[in-house]
Coordinates of C-alpha atoms in Angstrom, one line a residue:
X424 CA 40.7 -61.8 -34.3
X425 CA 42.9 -60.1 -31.7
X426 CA 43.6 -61.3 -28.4
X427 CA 44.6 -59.3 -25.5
X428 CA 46.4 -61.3 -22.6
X429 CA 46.4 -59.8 -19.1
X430 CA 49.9 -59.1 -17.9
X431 CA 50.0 -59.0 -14.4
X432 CA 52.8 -55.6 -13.1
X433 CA 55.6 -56.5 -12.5
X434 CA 58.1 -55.1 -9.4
X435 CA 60.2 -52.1 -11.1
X436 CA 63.6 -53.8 -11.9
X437 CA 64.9 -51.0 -14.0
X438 CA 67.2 -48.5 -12.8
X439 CA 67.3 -44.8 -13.5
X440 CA 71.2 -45.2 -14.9
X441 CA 70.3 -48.1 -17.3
X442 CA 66.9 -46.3 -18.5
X443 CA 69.0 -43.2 -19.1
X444 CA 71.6 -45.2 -21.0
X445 CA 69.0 -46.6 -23.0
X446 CA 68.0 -43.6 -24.4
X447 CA 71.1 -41.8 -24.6
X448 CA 72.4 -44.0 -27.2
X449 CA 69.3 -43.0 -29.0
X450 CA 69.3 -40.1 -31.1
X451 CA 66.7 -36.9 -31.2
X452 CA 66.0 -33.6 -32.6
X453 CA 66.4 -30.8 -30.7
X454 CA 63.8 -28.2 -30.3
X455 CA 63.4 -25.0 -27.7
X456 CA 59.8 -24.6 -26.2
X457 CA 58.6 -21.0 -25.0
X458 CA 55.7 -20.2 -23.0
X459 CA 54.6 -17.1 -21.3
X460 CA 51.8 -18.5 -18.9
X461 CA 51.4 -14.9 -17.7
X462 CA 54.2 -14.1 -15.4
X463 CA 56.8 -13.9 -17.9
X464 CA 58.5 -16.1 -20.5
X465 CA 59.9 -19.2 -19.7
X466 CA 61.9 -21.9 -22.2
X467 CA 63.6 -24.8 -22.4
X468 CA 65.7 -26.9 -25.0
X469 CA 64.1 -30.3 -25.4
X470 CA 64.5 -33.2 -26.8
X471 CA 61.1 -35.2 -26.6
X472 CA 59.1 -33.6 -29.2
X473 CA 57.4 -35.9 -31.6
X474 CA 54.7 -35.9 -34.6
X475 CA 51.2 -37.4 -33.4
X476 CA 48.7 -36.4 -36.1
X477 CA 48.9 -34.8 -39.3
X478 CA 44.8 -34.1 -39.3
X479 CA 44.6 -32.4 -37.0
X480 CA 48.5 -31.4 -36.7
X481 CA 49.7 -32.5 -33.1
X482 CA 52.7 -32.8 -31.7
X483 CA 53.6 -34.4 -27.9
X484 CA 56.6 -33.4 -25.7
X485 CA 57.5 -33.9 -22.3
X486 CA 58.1 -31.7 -19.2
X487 CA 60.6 -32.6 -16.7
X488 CA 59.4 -31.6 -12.8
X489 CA 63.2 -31.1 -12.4
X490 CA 63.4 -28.1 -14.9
X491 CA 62.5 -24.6 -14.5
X492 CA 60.4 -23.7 -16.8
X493 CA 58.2 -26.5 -17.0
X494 CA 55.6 -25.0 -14.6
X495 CA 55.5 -22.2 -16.6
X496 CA 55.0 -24.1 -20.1
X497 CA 52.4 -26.7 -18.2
X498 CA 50.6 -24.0 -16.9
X499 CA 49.9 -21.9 -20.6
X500 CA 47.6 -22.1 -22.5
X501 CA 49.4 -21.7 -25.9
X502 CA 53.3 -22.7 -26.9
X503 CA 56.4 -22.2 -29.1
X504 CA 58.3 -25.4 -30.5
X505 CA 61.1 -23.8 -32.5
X506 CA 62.7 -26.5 -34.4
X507 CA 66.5 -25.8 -33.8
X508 CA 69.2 -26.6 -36.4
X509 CA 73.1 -26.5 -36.1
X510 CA 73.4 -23.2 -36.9
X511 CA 71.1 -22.5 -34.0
X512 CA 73.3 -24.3 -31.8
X513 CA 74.1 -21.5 -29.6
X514 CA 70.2 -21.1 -28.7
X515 CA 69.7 -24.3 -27.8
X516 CA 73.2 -24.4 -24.8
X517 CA 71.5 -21.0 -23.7
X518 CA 68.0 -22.6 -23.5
X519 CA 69.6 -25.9 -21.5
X520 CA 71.6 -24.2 -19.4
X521 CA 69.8 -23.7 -16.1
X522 CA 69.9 -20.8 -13.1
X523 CA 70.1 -18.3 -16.4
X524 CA 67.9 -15.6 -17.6
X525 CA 67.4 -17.2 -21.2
X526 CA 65.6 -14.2 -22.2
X527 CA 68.9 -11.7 -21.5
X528 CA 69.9 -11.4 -24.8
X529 CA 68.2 -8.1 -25.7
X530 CA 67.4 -8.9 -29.5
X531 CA 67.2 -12.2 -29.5
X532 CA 63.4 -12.8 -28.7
X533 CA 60.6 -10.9 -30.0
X534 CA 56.7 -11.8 -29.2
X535 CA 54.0 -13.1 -31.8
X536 CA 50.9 -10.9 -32.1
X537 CA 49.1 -14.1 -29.6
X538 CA 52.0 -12.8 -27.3
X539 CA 54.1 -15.9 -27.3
X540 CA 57.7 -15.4 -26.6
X541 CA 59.7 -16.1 -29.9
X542 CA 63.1 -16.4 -30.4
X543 CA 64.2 -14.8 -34.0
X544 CA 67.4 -17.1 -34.2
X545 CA 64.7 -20.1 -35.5
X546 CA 63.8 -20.4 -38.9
X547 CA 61.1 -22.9 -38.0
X548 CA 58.7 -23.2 -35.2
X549 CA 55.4 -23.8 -34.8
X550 CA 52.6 -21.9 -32.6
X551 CA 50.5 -24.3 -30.8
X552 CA 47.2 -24.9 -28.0
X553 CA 47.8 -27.0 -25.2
X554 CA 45.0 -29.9 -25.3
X555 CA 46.4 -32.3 -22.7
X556 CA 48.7 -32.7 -19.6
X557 CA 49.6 -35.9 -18.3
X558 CA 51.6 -36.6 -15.6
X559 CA 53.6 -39.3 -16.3
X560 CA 56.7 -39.8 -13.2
X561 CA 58.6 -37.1 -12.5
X562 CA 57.3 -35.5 -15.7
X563 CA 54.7 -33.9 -17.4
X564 CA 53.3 -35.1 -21.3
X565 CA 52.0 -32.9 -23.5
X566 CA 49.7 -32.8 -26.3
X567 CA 49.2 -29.7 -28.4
X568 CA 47.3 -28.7 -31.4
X569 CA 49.4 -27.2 -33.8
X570 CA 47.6 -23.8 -34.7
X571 CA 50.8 -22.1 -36.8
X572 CA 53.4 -23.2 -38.8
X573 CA 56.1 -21.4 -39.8
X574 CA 59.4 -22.0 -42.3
X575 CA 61.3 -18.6 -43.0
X576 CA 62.2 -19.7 -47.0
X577 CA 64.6 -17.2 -47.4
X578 CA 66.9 -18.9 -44.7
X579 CA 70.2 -20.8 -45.6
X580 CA 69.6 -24.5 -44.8
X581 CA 71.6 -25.6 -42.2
X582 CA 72.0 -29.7 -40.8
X583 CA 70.0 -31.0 -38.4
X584 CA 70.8 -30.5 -35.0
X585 CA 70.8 -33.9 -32.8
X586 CA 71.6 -35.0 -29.2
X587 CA 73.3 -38.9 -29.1
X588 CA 75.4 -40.0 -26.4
X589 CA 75.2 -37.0 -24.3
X590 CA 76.7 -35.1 -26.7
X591 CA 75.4 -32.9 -29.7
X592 CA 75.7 -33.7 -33.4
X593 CA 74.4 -32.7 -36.9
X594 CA 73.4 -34.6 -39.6
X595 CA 73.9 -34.6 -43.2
X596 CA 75.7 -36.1 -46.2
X597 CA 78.6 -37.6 -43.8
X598 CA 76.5 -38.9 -42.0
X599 CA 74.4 -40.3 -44.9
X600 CA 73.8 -44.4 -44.8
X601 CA 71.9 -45.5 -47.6

């Protein structure tokens, strides 16, 4: 039998700077979201996307109020996640940087059929529907149904690309523990 104790809240005692160190020693994928919620495209590199379900496929990610294009990607109905590697490094400065056009690069984004900006650089992304928003601080959560997978299999694989320490890294056989 499970018991649930009542916890009564506590004053906030944690900082900002100590919450942030916390998870900047604690490594995650990196991944560029594009939306187009009907006034143009909008993206961002994050770093919060994460598995929820495989049935149905769902992944969650979070929108900082502080970015850009995080009203645009809250406000659409449908979204991007292009899973970035090392070798898509470059996308994924261009896609942090702020007070840039990210979509300048004649070329280097194309639009599905649904008319979701995509950027041809990624050789993995999925296409998604936007089933929740939850505002969670001085962010955003949220949930989408994964409608569309796709992994180009003609692509040479290239490391992971992660972001530790304020800093970005790849992973592979040097970095290989057991």
């Amino acid at each position: 039998m499970m018991t649930t104790k009542h916890v009564d809240p506590q004053p906030m005692t944690v900082g900002a700077d100590d919450y942030r160190t916390i998870f900047g020693d604690h490594p995650a994928g990196v991944a560029v979201i594009t939306a187009d919620a009907g006034d143009g495209p909008a993206g961002l590199t994050a770093t919060s996307v994460a598995s929820v379900s495989a049935t149905p496929p769902m992944i969650v990610f979070s929108l900082s109020t502080s970015s850009s294009a995080a009203p645009t990607i809250a406000a659409a109905e449908t979204v991007v996640v292009h899973m970035i590697s090392s070798a898509q490094m470059p996308v994924a400065l261009t896609f942090a940087t702020s007070g840039i056009d990210r979509f300048a690069e004649e070329g280097s984004w194309t639009r599905l059929e649904t008319g979701e900006p995509l950027l041809l650089a990624a050789t993995r992304w999925m296409r998604g529907r936007i089933v929740s928003r939850v505002e969670a601080g001085a962010a955003t959560v949220v949930t989408v149904e994964v409608l569309e997978v796709h992994v180009d299999a003609d692509a040479i694989p290239s490391a992971p690309l992660v972001y530790h320490a304020r800093a970005w890294h790849t992973l592979g056989d040097h970095s290989r523990v057991s």
